[in-house]
mmCIF file of C-alpha atoms in Angstrom:
data_model
loop_
_atom_site.group_PDB
_atom_site.id
_atom_site.type_symbol
_atom_site.label_atom_id
_atom_site.label_comp_id
_atom_site.label_asym_id
_atom_site.label_seq_id
_atom_site.Cartn_x
_atom_site.Cartn_y
_atom_site.Cartn_z
ATOM 1 C CA ALA A 1 3.977 -3.948 25.623
ATOM 2 C CA GLU A 2 7.313 -2.722 24.394
ATOM 3 C CA ARG A 3 8.463 -6.197 23.077
ATOM 4 C CA PRO A 4 5.457 -6.944 20.934
ATOM 5 C CA ARG A 5 5.586 -3.411 19.401
ATOM 6 C CA ALA A 6 9.225 -3.813 18.730
ATOM 7 C CA ALA A 7 8.652 -7.333 17.250
ATOM 8 C CA MET A 8 5.956 -5.862 14.897
ATOM 9 C CA ALA A 9 8.387 -3.109 13.774
ATOM 10 C CA MET A 10 11.114 -5.650 12.926
ATOM 11 C CA ALA A 11 8.546 -7.808 11.192
ATOM 12 C CA TRP A 12 7.384 -4.794 9.135
ATOM 13 C CA ARG A 13 11.008 -4.123 8.079
ATOM 14 C CA ALA A 14 11.734 -7.741 7.201
ATOM 15 C CA ALA A 15 8.429 -8.871 5.906
ATOM 16 C CA PRO A 16 6.151 -5.815 5.286
ATOM 17 C CA ARG A 17 3.207 -7.712 3.870
ATOM 18 C CA ALA A 18 2.900 -10.070 6.894
ATOM 19 C CA ALA A 19 3.103 -6.928 9.156
ATOM 20 C CA ALA A 20 0.511 -5.121 7.156
ATOM 21 C CA ARG A 21 -1.926 -8.111 7.731
ATOM 22 C CA LEU A 22 -0.994 -8.117 11.401
ATOM 23 C CA LEU A 23 -1.574 -4.321 11.908
ATOM 24 C CA LEU A 24 -4.653 -3.805 9.668
ATOM 25 C CA GLY A 25 -6.341 -7.068 10.871
ATOM 26 C CA ARG A 26 -6.125 -6.215 14.583
ATOM 27 C CA ARG A 27 -8.818 -5.027 16.736
ATOM 28 C CA GLY A 28 -8.849 -2.280 19.302
ATOM 29 C CA ILE A 29 -8.887 0.755 17.012
ATOM 30 C CA ALA A 30 -9.320 4.012 19.090
ATOM 31 C CA SER A 31 -12.954 4.863 19.343
ATOM 32 C CA CYS A 32 -12.647 8.193 17.851
ATOM 33 C CA LEU A 33 -11.313 6.594 14.677
ATOM 34 C CA ASP A 34 -13.690 3.605 14.599
ATOM 35 C CA PRO A 35 -15.170 3.383 11.065
ATOM 36 C CA SER A 36 -18.179 1.335 12.362
ATOM 37 C CA THR A 37 -19.467 4.264 14.553
ATOM 38 C CA GLY A 38 -23.095 5.049 13.737
ATOM 39 C CA LEU A 39 -23.569 2.021 11.405
ATOM 40 C CA THR A 40 -26.450 -0.512 11.548
ATOM 41 C CA GLU A 41 -25.710 -4.005 12.629
ATOM 42 C CA ASP A 42 -25.913 -5.210 8.973
ATOM 43 C CA GLN A 43 -23.567 -2.549 7.891
ATOM 44 C CA LYS A 44 -21.071 -3.470 10.675
ATOM 45 C CA GLU A 45 -21.260 -7.050 9.525
ATOM 46 C CA PHE A 46 -20.322 -6.547 5.875
ATOM 47 C CA GLN A 47 -17.800 -3.918 6.918
ATOM 48 C CA LYS A 48 -16.084 -6.634 9.006
ATOM 49 C CA VAL A 49 -16.227 -8.993 6.045
ATOM 50 C CA ALA A 50 -14.628 -6.495 3.913
ATOM 51 C CA LEU A 51 -11.910 -5.521 6.409
ATOM 52 C CA ASP A 52 -11.079 -9.251 6.964
ATOM 53 C CA PHE A 53 -10.846 -9.748 3.196
ATOM 54 C CA ALA A 54 -8.600 -6.675 2.924
ATOM 55 C CA ALA A 55 -6.392 -7.929 5.723
ATOM 56 C CA LYS A 56 -6.039 -11.612 4.535
ATOM 57 C CA GLU A 57 -6.374 -11.427 0.752
ATOM 58 C CA MET A 58 -5.098 -7.938 -0.159
ATOM 59 C CA ALA A 59 -2.684 -6.429 2.248
ATOM 60 C CA PRO A 60 -0.221 -9.330 2.203
ATOM 61 C CA TYR A 61 0.112 -8.968 -1.617
ATOM 62 C CA MET A 62 -0.353 -5.212 -2.137
ATOM 63 C CA ALA A 63 3.409 -4.532 -2.510
ATOM 64 C CA GLU A 64 3.929 -7.385 -4.883
ATOM 65 C CA TRP A 65 1.004 -6.408 -7.046
ATOM 66 C CA ASP A 66 2.503 -2.929 -7.186
ATOM 67 C CA GLU A 67 6.126 -3.912 -7.972
ATOM 68 C CA LYS A 68 5.230 -6.579 -10.607
ATOM 69 C CA GLU A 69 2.166 -4.679 -11.978
ATOM 70 C CA ILE A 70 -0.084 -7.652 -11.403
ATOM 71 C CA PHE A 71 -3.771 -7.275 -12.126
ATOM 72 C CA PRO A 72 -5.169 -9.506 -9.334
ATOM 73 C CA VAL A 73 -8.236 -11.044 -11.129
ATOM 74 C CA GLU A 74 -8.487 -14.127 -9.020
ATOM 75 C CA THR A 75 -8.510 -12.072 -5.845
ATOM 76 C CA MET A 76 -11.158 -9.703 -7.244
ATOM 77 C CA ARG A 77 -13.260 -12.876 -8.202
ATOM 78 C CA LYS A 78 -12.945 -14.051 -4.544
ATOM 79 C CA ALA A 79 -14.294 -10.570 -3.568
ATOM 80 C CA ALA A 80 -17.083 -11.028 -6.048
ATOM 81 C CA GLN A 81 -18.108 -14.179 -4.246
ATOM 82 C CA LEU A 82 -18.721 -11.922 -1.250
ATOM 83 C CA GLY A 83 -20.968 -9.674 -3.380
ATOM 84 C CA PHE A 84 -18.445 -6.983 -4.158
ATOM 85 C CA GLY A 85 -18.664 -7.235 -7.857
ATOM 86 C CA GLY A 86 -21.980 -5.523 -8.175
ATOM 87 C CA ILE A 87 -22.568 -3.965 -4.819
ATOM 88 C CA TYR A 88 -25.268 -1.426 -5.868
ATOM 89 C CA VAL A 89 -26.678 -3.516 -8.692
ATOM 90 C CA LYS A 90 -30.129 -5.021 -8.528
ATOM 91 C CA PRO A 91 -30.165 -8.634 -7.188
ATOM 92 C CA ASP A 92 -32.258 -9.993 -10.243
ATOM 93 C CA VAL A 93 -29.053 -9.799 -12.371
ATOM 94 C CA GLY A 94 -26.564 -10.978 -9.731
ATOM 95 C CA GLY A 95 -26.033 -7.719 -7.737
ATOM 96 C CA SER A 96 -26.036 -7.275 -4.084
ATOM 97 C CA GLY A 97 -28.700 -4.502 -4.144
ATOM 98 C CA LEU A 98 -27.014 -2.428 -1.407
ATOM 99 C CA SER A 99 -27.259 1.284 -0.815
ATOM 100 C CA ARG A 100 -24.712 3.988 -1.730
ATOM 101 C CA LEU A 101 -23.674 4.284 1.869
ATOM 102 C CA ASP A 102 -23.203 0.466 2.077
ATOM 103 C CA THR A 103 -21.043 0.691 -0.921
ATOM 104 C CA SER A 104 -18.868 3.547 0.551
ATOM 105 C CA ILE A 105 -18.361 1.512 3.734
ATOM 106 C CA ILE A 106 -17.208 -1.500 1.742
ATOM 107 C CA PHE A 107 -14.881 0.394 -0.512
ATOM 108 C CA GLU A 108 -13.341 2.251 2.527
ATOM 109 C CA ALA A 109 -12.699 -1.136 4.122
ATOM 110 C CA LEU A 110 -11.223 -2.835 1.143
ATOM 111 C CA SER A 111 -8.913 0.005 0.470
ATOM 112 C CA THR A 112 -7.075 -0.487 3.827
ATOM 113 C CA GLY A 113 -5.659 -3.654 2.073
ATOM 114 C CA CYS A 114 -5.011 -2.289 -1.486
ATOM 115 C CA ALA A 115 -6.324 1.239 -2.542
ATOM 116 C CA SER A 116 -5.273 0.609 -6.217
ATOM 117 C CA THR A 117 -7.130 -2.644 -6.524
ATOM 118 C CA THR A 118 -10.173 -1.363 -4.735
ATOM 119 C CA ALA A 119 -10.263 1.752 -6.911
ATOM 120 C CA TYR A 120 -10.421 -0.447 -10.034
ATOM 121 C CA MET A 121 -13.252 -2.506 -8.357
ATOM 122 C CA SER A 122 -15.087 0.794 -7.816
ATOM 123 C CA ILE A 123 -14.852 1.722 -11.482
ATOM 124 C CA HIS A 124 -16.082 -1.776 -12.406
ATOM 125 C CA ASN A 125 -18.966 -1.375 -10.124
ATOM 126 C CA MET A 126 -19.904 1.953 -11.646
ATOM 127 C CA CYS A 127 -19.957 0.443 -15.115
ATOM 128 C CA VAL A 128 -22.187 -2.426 -14.036
ATOM 129 C CA TRP A 129 -24.580 0.004 -12.358
ATOM 130 C CA MET A 130 -24.778 1.987 -15.564
ATOM 131 C CA ILE A 131 -25.740 -1.080 -17.599
ATOM 132 C CA ASP A 132 -28.196 -2.146 -14.839
ATOM 133 C CA THR A 133 -29.834 1.366 -14.561
ATOM 134 C CA PHE A 134 -29.961 2.463 -18.216
ATOM 135 C CA GLY A 135 -29.932 -0.760 -20.099
ATOM 136 C CA ASN A 136 -33.016 -2.639 -21.263
ATOM 137 C CA GLU A 137 -33.910 -6.002 -19.871
ATOM 138 C CA GLU A 138 -32.058 -7.860 -22.636
ATOM 139 C CA GLN A 139 -28.893 -5.782 -21.997
ATOM 140 C CA ARG A 140 -29.162 -6.120 -18.252
ATOM 141 C CA ARG A 141 -29.328 -10.005 -18.461
ATOM 142 C CA ARG A 142 -26.687 -10.279 -21.206
ATOM 143 C CA PHE A 143 -24.014 -8.203 -19.371
ATOM 144 C CA CYS A 144 -24.647 -7.813 -15.601
ATOM 145 C CA PRO A 145 -24.497 -11.511 -14.303
ATOM 146 C CA SER A 146 -20.920 -12.190 -15.611
ATOM 147 C CA LEU A 147 -19.775 -8.652 -14.537
ATOM 148 C CA CYS A 148 -21.200 -9.073 -10.975
ATOM 149 C CA SER A 149 -19.460 -12.356 -10.613
ATOM 150 C CA MET A 150 -16.364 -10.755 -12.123
ATOM 151 C CA GLU A 151 -16.078 -13.486 -14.579
ATOM 152 C CA LYS A 152 -15.754 -10.500 -16.813
ATOM 153 C CA PHE A 153 -14.431 -7.102 -15.986
ATOM 154 C CA ALA A 154 -15.525 -3.678 -17.223
ATOM 155 C CA SER A 155 -13.932 -0.308 -18.141
ATOM 156 C CA TYR A 156 -15.344 3.220 -18.261
ATOM 157 C CA CYS A 157 -14.374 5.137 -21.456
ATOM 158 C CA LEU A 158 -15.071 8.878 -21.371
ATOM 159 C CA THR A 159 -11.662 10.791 -21.276
ATOM 160 C CA GLU A 160 -9.907 11.392 -24.638
ATOM 161 C CA PRO A 161 -6.386 12.731 -25.561
ATOM 162 C CA GLY A 162 -8.023 16.141 -26.278
ATOM 163 C CA SER A 163 -10.912 16.108 -23.817
ATOM 164 C CA GLY A 164 -10.329 15.587 -20.110
ATOM 165 C CA SER A 165 -12.178 18.033 -17.886
ATOM 166 C CA ASP A 166 -14.064 19.341 -20.920
ATOM 167 C CA ALA A 167 -15.695 15.908 -21.467
ATOM 168 C CA ALA A 168 -18.620 17.297 -23.526
ATOM 169 C CA SER A 169 -16.150 18.170 -26.275
ATOM 170 C CA LEU A 170 -15.242 14.536 -26.946
ATOM 171 C CA LEU A 171 -14.551 13.583 -30.628
ATOM 172 C CA THR A 172 -14.991 9.811 -30.738
ATOM 173 C CA SER A 173 -17.686 9.400 -33.405
ATOM 174 C CA ALA A 174 -20.284 6.767 -33.978
ATOM 175 C CA GLN A 175 -21.925 6.846 -37.365
ATOM 176 C CA ARG A 176 -25.250 5.135 -37.805
ATOM 177 C CA LYS A 177 -25.318 2.534 -40.606
ATOM 178 C CA GLY A 178 -28.496 0.503 -40.547
ATOM 179 C CA ASP A 179 -28.459 -1.635 -37.364
ATOM 180 C CA THR A 180 -24.928 -0.805 -36.401
ATOM 181 C CA TYR A 181 -22.752 2.101 -35.460
ATOM 182 C CA VAL A 182 -19.244 2.585 -36.854
ATOM 183 C CA LEU A 183 -16.929 4.075 -34.244
ATOM 184 C CA ASN A 184 -13.734 6.025 -34.802
ATOM 185 C CA GLY A 185 -11.474 7.768 -32.244
ATOM 186 C CA SER A 186 -9.712 6.931 -29.032
ATOM 187 C CA LYS A 187 -10.009 7.081 -25.338
ATOM 188 C CA ALA A 188 -7.121 7.763 -22.956
ATOM 189 C CA PHE A 189 -6.180 6.731 -19.406
ATOM 190 C CA ILE A 190 -8.644 3.762 -19.341
ATOM 191 C CA SER A 191 -8.418 1.715 -16.183
ATOM 192 C CA GLY A 192 -8.296 -1.962 -17.036
ATOM 193 C CA GLY A 193 -7.869 -1.067 -20.768
ATOM 194 C CA GLY A 194 -6.705 -4.214 -22.823
ATOM 195 C CA ASP A 195 -7.224 -6.596 -19.911
ATOM 196 C CA THR A 196 -10.974 -6.036 -19.389
ATOM 197 C CA ASP A 197 -13.814 -7.532 -21.378
ATOM 198 C CA VAL A 198 -16.609 -4.901 -21.508
ATOM 199 C CA TYR A 199 -16.135 -1.205 -22.362
ATOM 200 C CA VAL A 200 -18.797 1.457 -21.532
ATOM 201 C CA VAL A 201 -17.959 4.045 -24.207
ATOM 202 C CA MET A 202 -19.205 7.641 -24.574
ATOM 203 C CA CYS A 203 -19.211 8.647 -28.230
ATOM 204 C CA ARG A 204 -20.670 11.390 -30.469
ATOM 205 C CA THR A 205 -23.725 10.378 -32.518
ATOM 206 C CA GLY A 206 -25.135 13.816 -33.029
ATOM 207 C CA GLY A 207 -23.957 17.482 -33.125
ATOM 208 C CA PRO A 208 -21.436 19.272 -30.792
ATOM 209 C CA GLY A 209 -21.925 19.547 -27.077
ATOM 210 C CA PRO A 210 -23.366 17.186 -24.453
ATOM 211 C CA LYS A 211 -26.679 16.548 -26.289
ATOM 212 C CA GLY A 212 -24.852 14.840 -29.149
ATOM 213 C CA ILE A 213 -23.240 12.129 -26.959
ATOM 214 C CA SER A 214 -24.533 8.530 -26.707
ATOM 215 C CA CYS A 215 -23.432 5.500 -24.650
ATOM 216 C CA LEU A 216 -22.430 2.215 -26.242
ATOM 217 C CA VAL A 217 -21.247 -0.978 -24.702
ATOM 218 C CA LEU A 218 -18.380 -2.774 -26.495
ATOM 219 C CA GLU A 219 -16.911 -6.191 -25.929
ATOM 220 C CA LYS A 220 -13.322 -7.101 -26.279
ATOM 221 C CA GLY A 221 -12.644 -8.836 -29.635
ATOM 222 C CA MET A 222 -14.921 -6.639 -31.759
ATOM 223 C CA PRO A 223 -13.211 -5.960 -35.054
ATOM 224 C CA GLY A 224 -11.677 -2.472 -35.034
ATOM 225 C CA LEU A 225 -11.167 -2.345 -31.225
ATOM 226 C CA SER A 226 -7.611 -2.136 -30.101
ATOM 227 C CA PHE A 227 -5.448 -0.907 -27.369
ATOM 228 C CA GLY A 228 -2.386 1.342 -26.837
ATOM 229 C CA LYS A 229 0.728 0.465 -24.799
ATOM 230 C CA LYS A 230 0.421 -0.216 -21.081
ATOM 231 C CA GLU A 231 1.281 3.077 -19.373
ATOM 232 C CA LYS A 232 3.983 3.335 -16.703
ATOM 233 C CA LYS A 233 2.314 5.083 -13.600
ATOM 234 C CA VAL A 234 3.368 6.557 -10.410
ATOM 235 C CA GLY A 235 0.712 4.456 -8.556
ATOM 236 C CA TRP A 236 -2.300 2.336 -9.356
ATOM 237 C CA ASN A 237 0.077 -0.410 -10.579
ATOM 238 C CA SER A 238 -2.191 -3.214 -9.766
ATOM 239 C CA GLN A 239 -4.560 -2.181 -12.642
ATOM 240 C CA PRO A 240 -3.418 -1.667 -16.167
ATOM 241 C CA THR A 241 -3.977 1.638 -18.004
ATOM 242 C CA ARG A 242 -4.056 1.880 -21.757
ATOM 243 C CA ALA A 243 -5.618 3.876 -24.557
ATOM 244 C CA VAL A 244 -8.597 2.280 -26.160
ATOM 245 C CA ILE A 245 -8.682 2.800 -29.979
ATOM 246 C CA PHE A 246 -11.677 2.544 -32.403
ATOM 247 C CA GLU A 247 -10.866 2.082 -36.153
ATOM 248 C CA ASP A 248 -14.095 1.532 -38.058
ATOM 249 C CA CYS A 249 -15.198 -0.512 -35.121
ATOM 250 C CA VAL A 250 -18.719 -2.013 -35.815
ATOM 251 C CA VAL A 251 -21.184 -2.072 -32.778
ATOM 252 C CA PRO A 252 -24.692 -3.228 -32.911
ATOM 253 C CA VAL A 253 -27.378 -0.582 -32.247
ATOM 254 C CA GLY A 254 -28.681 -3.122 -29.604
ATOM 255 C CA ASN A 255 -25.561 -2.290 -27.593
ATOM 256 C CA ARG A 256 -26.608 1.359 -27.009
ATOM 257 C CA LEU A 257 -27.726 2.287 -23.421
ATOM 258 C CA GLY A 258 -30.699 4.524 -23.325
ATOM 259 C CA ALA A 259 -31.676 6.841 -26.293
ATOM 260 C CA GLU A 260 -29.314 8.657 -28.619
ATOM 261 C CA GLY A 261 -28.195 11.823 -27.023
ATOM 262 C CA GLN A 262 -28.496 10.401 -23.525
ATOM 263 C CA GLY A 263 -24.888 9.436 -23.085
ATOM 264 C CA PHE A 264 -23.566 12.454 -21.376
ATOM 265 C CA SER A 265 -26.319 12.328 -18.762
ATOM 266 C CA ILE A 266 -25.562 8.673 -18.165
ATOM 267 C CA ALA A 267 -21.844 9.363 -17.872
ATOM 268 C CA MET A 268 -22.443 12.148 -15.268
ATOM 269 C CA GLN A 269 -24.906 10.194 -13.297
ATOM 270 C CA GLY A 270 -22.398 7.305 -13.217
ATOM 271 C CA LEU A 271 -19.674 9.722 -12.034
ATOM 272 C CA ASN A 272 -21.782 11.063 -9.114
ATOM 273 C CA GLY A 273 -21.413 7.595 -7.660
ATOM 274 C CA GLY A 274 -17.943 7.249 -8.876
ATOM 275 C CA ARG A 275 -16.855 10.336 -6.944
ATOM 276 C CA ILE A 276 -18.245 8.776 -3.697
ATOM 277 C CA ASN A 277 -16.535 5.530 -4.479
ATOM 278 C CA ILE A 278 -13.094 7.053 -5.087
ATOM 279 C CA ALA A 279 -13.404 9.249 -2.083
ATOM 280 C CA SER A 280 -14.219 6.078 -0.071
ATOM 281 C CA CYS A 281 -10.978 4.485 -1.399
ATOM 282 C CA SER A 282 -9.053 7.516 -0.121
ATOM 283 C CA LEU A 283 -10.626 7.151 3.300
ATOM 284 C CA GLY A 284 -9.436 3.578 3.584
ATOM 285 C CA ALA A 285 -5.858 4.470 2.589
ATOM 286 C CA ALA A 286 -5.807 7.393 5.027
ATOM 287 C CA HIS A 287 -7.155 5.151 7.807
ATOM 288 C CA ALA A 288 -4.553 2.580 7.204
ATOM 289 C CA SER A 289 -1.805 5.278 7.112
ATOM 290 C CA VAL A 290 -2.972 6.743 10.373
ATOM 291 C CA LEU A 291 -2.675 3.261 12.037
ATOM 292 C CA LEU A 292 0.804 2.809 10.522
ATOM 293 C CA ALA A 293 1.919 6.219 11.807
ATOM 294 C CA GLN A 294 0.463 5.528 15.211
ATOM 295 C CA GLU A 295 2.427 2.295 15.376
ATOM 296 C CA HIS A 296 5.650 3.844 14.081
ATOM 297 C CA LEU A 297 5.497 6.763 16.604
ATOM 298 C CA THR A 298 5.056 4.161 19.402
ATOM 299 C CA VAL A 299 7.882 1.958 18.323
ATOM 300 C CA ARG A 300 10.506 4.381 16.897
ATOM 301 C CA LYS A 301 12.824 6.092 19.411
ATOM 302 C CA GLN A 302 14.782 9.200 18.970
ATOM 303 C CA PHE A 303 16.724 11.285 21.602
ATOM 304 C CA GLY A 304 16.235 8.457 24.045
ATOM 305 C CA GLU A 305 12.377 8.266 23.957
ATOM 306 C CA PRO A 306 9.577 7.233 21.643
ATOM 307 C CA LEU A 307 8.488 9.633 19.017
ATOM 308 C CA ALA A 308 5.008 9.339 20.492
ATOM 309 C CA ASN A 309 6.257 11.508 23.439
ATOM 310 C CA ASN A 310 6.981 14.370 21.129
ATOM 311 C CA GLN A 311 4.080 16.928 21.465
ATOM 312 C CA TYR A 312 4.433 18.225 17.949
ATOM 313 C CA LEU A 313 3.911 14.793 16.513
ATOM 314 C CA GLN A 314 1.089 14.112 18.906
ATOM 315 C CA PHE A 315 -0.593 17.270 17.588
ATOM 316 C CA ARG A 316 -0.075 16.252 13.986
ATOM 317 C CA LEU A 317 -1.425 12.767 14.605
ATOM 318 C CA ALA A 318 -4.454 14.334 16.292
ATOM 319 C CA GLU A 319 -4.978 16.527 13.221
ATOM 320 C CA MET A 320 -4.737 13.538 10.840
ATOM 321 C CA ALA A 321 -7.423 11.615 12.904
ATOM 322 C CA THR A 322 -9.623 14.699 12.940
ATOM 323 C CA ARG A 323 -9.447 15.257 9.208
ATOM 324 C CA LEU A 324 -10.106 11.568 8.491
ATOM 325 C CA VAL A 325 -13.240 11.433 10.562
ATOM 326 C CA ALA A 326 -14.458 14.769 9.103
ATOM 327 C CA ALA A 327 -13.781 13.499 5.588
ATOM 328 C CA ARG A 328 -15.635 10.155 6.403
ATOM 329 C CA LEU A 329 -18.715 12.019 7.651
ATOM 330 C CA MET A 330 -18.884 14.256 4.476
ATOM 331 C CA VAL A 331 -18.558 11.207 2.168
ATOM 332 C CA ARG A 332 -21.279 9.267 3.994
ATOM 333 C CA ASN A 333 -23.598 12.264 4.073
ATOM 334 C CA ALA A 334 -23.153 12.538 0.281
ATOM 335 C CA ALA A 335 -23.812 8.866 -0.227
ATOM 336 C CA ARG A 336 -27.064 9.159 1.653
ATOM 337 C CA ALA A 337 -28.135 12.135 -0.447
ATOM 338 C CA LEU A 338 -27.343 10.256 -3.647
ATOM 339 C CA GLN A 339 -29.295 7.179 -2.463
ATOM 340 C CA ASP A 340 -32.325 9.373 -1.609
ATOM 341 C CA GLY A 341 -32.133 11.161 -4.965
ATOM 342 C CA ARG A 342 -31.916 14.516 -3.275
ATOM 343 C CA GLU A 343 -31.656 17.720 -5.503
ATOM 344 C CA ASP A 344 -28.284 18.667 -4.024
ATOM 345 C CA ALA A 345 -26.824 15.192 -4.379
ATOM 346 C CA ALA A 346 -24.541 15.973 -7.254
ATOM 347 C CA VAL A 347 -22.956 18.928 -5.590
ATOM 348 C CA LEU A 348 -22.621 17.090 -2.316
ATOM 349 C CA CYS A 349 -20.868 14.340 -4.060
ATOM 350 C CA SER A 350 -18.421 16.869 -5.586
ATOM 351 C CA MET A 351 -17.792 18.503 -2.235
ATOM 352 C CA ALA A 352 -17.095 15.090 -0.650
ATOM 353 C CA LYS A 353 -14.783 14.018 -3.439
ATOM 354 C CA LEU A 354 -12.875 17.355 -3.229
ATOM 355 C CA PHE A 355 -12.528 17.377 0.518
ATOM 356 C CA ALA A 356 -11.936 13.622 1.013
ATOM 357 C CA THR A 357 -9.398 13.178 -1.682
ATOM 358 C CA ASP A 358 -7.424 16.375 -0.727
ATOM 359 C CA GLU A 359 -7.554 15.641 2.944
ATOM 360 C CA CYS A 360 -6.683 11.957 2.720
ATOM 361 C CA PHE A 361 -3.690 12.519 0.426
ATOM 362 C CA GLY A 362 -2.443 15.003 3.044
ATOM 363 C CA ILE A 363 -2.962 12.418 5.804
ATOM 364 C CA CYS A 364 -1.030 9.723 3.944
ATOM 365 C CA ASN A 365 1.764 12.091 3.088
ATOM 366 C CA GLN A 366 2.042 13.264 6.714
ATOM 367 C CA ALA A 367 2.116 9.598 7.773
ATOM 368 C CA LEU A 368 5.036 9.142 5.400
ATOM 369 C CA GLN A 369 6.800 12.092 6.897
ATOM 370 C CA MET A 370 6.419 10.687 10.376
ATOM 371 C CA HIS A 371 8.195 7.544 9.187
ATOM 372 C CA GLY A 372 11.171 9.663 8.234
ATOM 373 C CA GLY A 373 13.585 8.021 5.788
ATOM 374 C CA TYR A 374 11.790 4.683 6.344
ATOM 375 C CA GLY A 375 8.692 6.024 4.894
ATOM 376 C CA TYR A 376 10.441 6.523 1.598
ATOM 377 C CA LEU A 377 11.448 2.910 1.337
ATOM 378 C CA LYS A 378 9.183 0.448 -0.576
ATOM 379 C CA ASP A 379 9.467 -1.986 2.284
ATOM 380 C CA TYR A 380 6.912 0.334 4.074
ATOM 381 C CA ALA A 381 3.293 0.457 2.941
ATOM 382 C CA VAL A 382 2.810 4.088 3.670
ATOM 383 C CA GLN A 383 4.627 5.222 0.571
ATOM 384 C CA GLN A 384 2.312 3.048 -1.643
ATOM 385 C CA PHE A 385 -0.789 4.553 -0.100
ATOM 386 C CA VAL A 386 0.638 7.962 -0.975
ATOM 387 C CA ARG A 387 1.417 6.955 -4.600
ATOM 388 C CA ASP A 388 -1.857 5.189 -5.044
ATOM 389 C CA ILE A 389 -4.215 7.867 -3.883
ATOM 390 C CA ARG A 390 -2.478 10.808 -5.423
ATOM 391 C CA VAL A 391 -4.478 10.256 -8.653
ATOM 392 C CA HIS A 392 -7.770 10.447 -6.752
ATOM 393 C CA GLN A 393 -7.465 14.236 -6.840
ATOM 394 C CA ILE A 394 -7.375 14.058 -10.683
ATOM 395 C CA LEU A 395 -9.786 11.299 -11.878
ATOM 396 C CA GLU A 396 -13.570 11.065 -11.725
ATOM 397 C CA GLY A 397 -13.473 14.757 -12.322
ATOM 398 C CA THR A 398 -10.414 16.834 -11.164
ATOM 399 C CA ASN A 399 -10.689 18.672 -7.884
ATOM 400 C CA GLU A 400 -10.536 21.945 -9.765
ATOM 401 C CA VAL A 401 -13.728 20.856 -11.562
ATOM 402 C CA MET A 402 -15.245 19.890 -8.249
ATOM 403 C CA ARG A 403 -14.643 23.468 -7.095
ATOM 404 C CA MET A 404 -16.359 24.819 -10.294
ATOM 405 C CA ILE A 405 -19.470 22.616 -9.706
ATOM 406 C CA VAL A 406 -19.641 23.739 -5.986
ATOM 407 C CA ALA A 407 -19.172 27.394 -6.977
ATOM 408 C CA ARG A 408 -21.789 27.190 -9.733
ATOM 409 C CA ASN A 409 -24.283 25.809 -7.363
ATOM 410 C CA LEU A 410 -23.637 28.570 -4.889
ATOM 411 C CA LEU A 411 -23.897 31.253 -7.415
ATOM 412 C CA GLN A 412 -26.549 30.089 -9.721
ATOM 413 C CA GLY A 413 -29.309 31.957 -7.808
#
């Protein structure tokens, strides 16, 4: 057994993408870590499809996408052929019609291959669901089929330079003029901005506060729609991030989702699922990092014996695995609650997002530490998982806001 392990370690050093595919695509995961535990046969099948896709189509290119800042549209379109472009969108407009739990399972699996790319796909899926759920029949049939196939890509536009956590204070205005709205303002930190085709935009059509916010769907090329410079980021480099700018941008009233004043509710309902999705992406990165750490401890020798013989490192690995399984259970519980429309679904989504993104970042960071100096080299995938999922503690509602939501629920009685 020593020779194959050593060969894998050498391959990882010389050709990390090939080694990632070998490691993440192998079978024989310890039963306590097995992400298929408790799933139905159908769920196990599409989990396997997603894991295989991650190992063959994503992991070998993850480092290159990061280094060269490539937005891998063709790879995502291949994923869409498997039904991953509109996972929880209704089948009549091209979606897969799966549940929130099914969606979590798929995003966790895909993230073992590239957390950054999967995270963008999760945002895209959230946008398509918003159009499918709150759009009228004409809007659903106009936008959803090409988004589900990923012929076109979508971006979610809520955050502004002056309103992050305080989203209800957004200033982007939409003045009604006949059968159109005229938009002015800007959005910040928009995933896919400039490269995507459809923008789901929260804007102010009424007075201050959440009840004055509406939701419009914009298309790239509309006069008055432009983009800022491409941001340089710590991670998430396989998806572009730009400001989205509106300067007297004219949008048909027929592009409004729902009624005037419904936009903030639409945005928050989208984010409940978005929080499950991004937590699931963290789970996949943490799972991959535990496997990488497990392999490294077995192969790497210090003081004349493998690191795996060191009881302190054994205990840390056990803690990592325990925190991963606990986070996975919490995320899947919240996904079921959201699917069932339970009253406590929103707060459970917030709890799951808080716990999973905090714990999974800690797991990835500990895996890096176990690699020693090697973990700090870009030849090793663990550092990219650390960089890519750090932002999960910030977006889709910061983890500080998640704590506020949970505390408010506990104390409101």
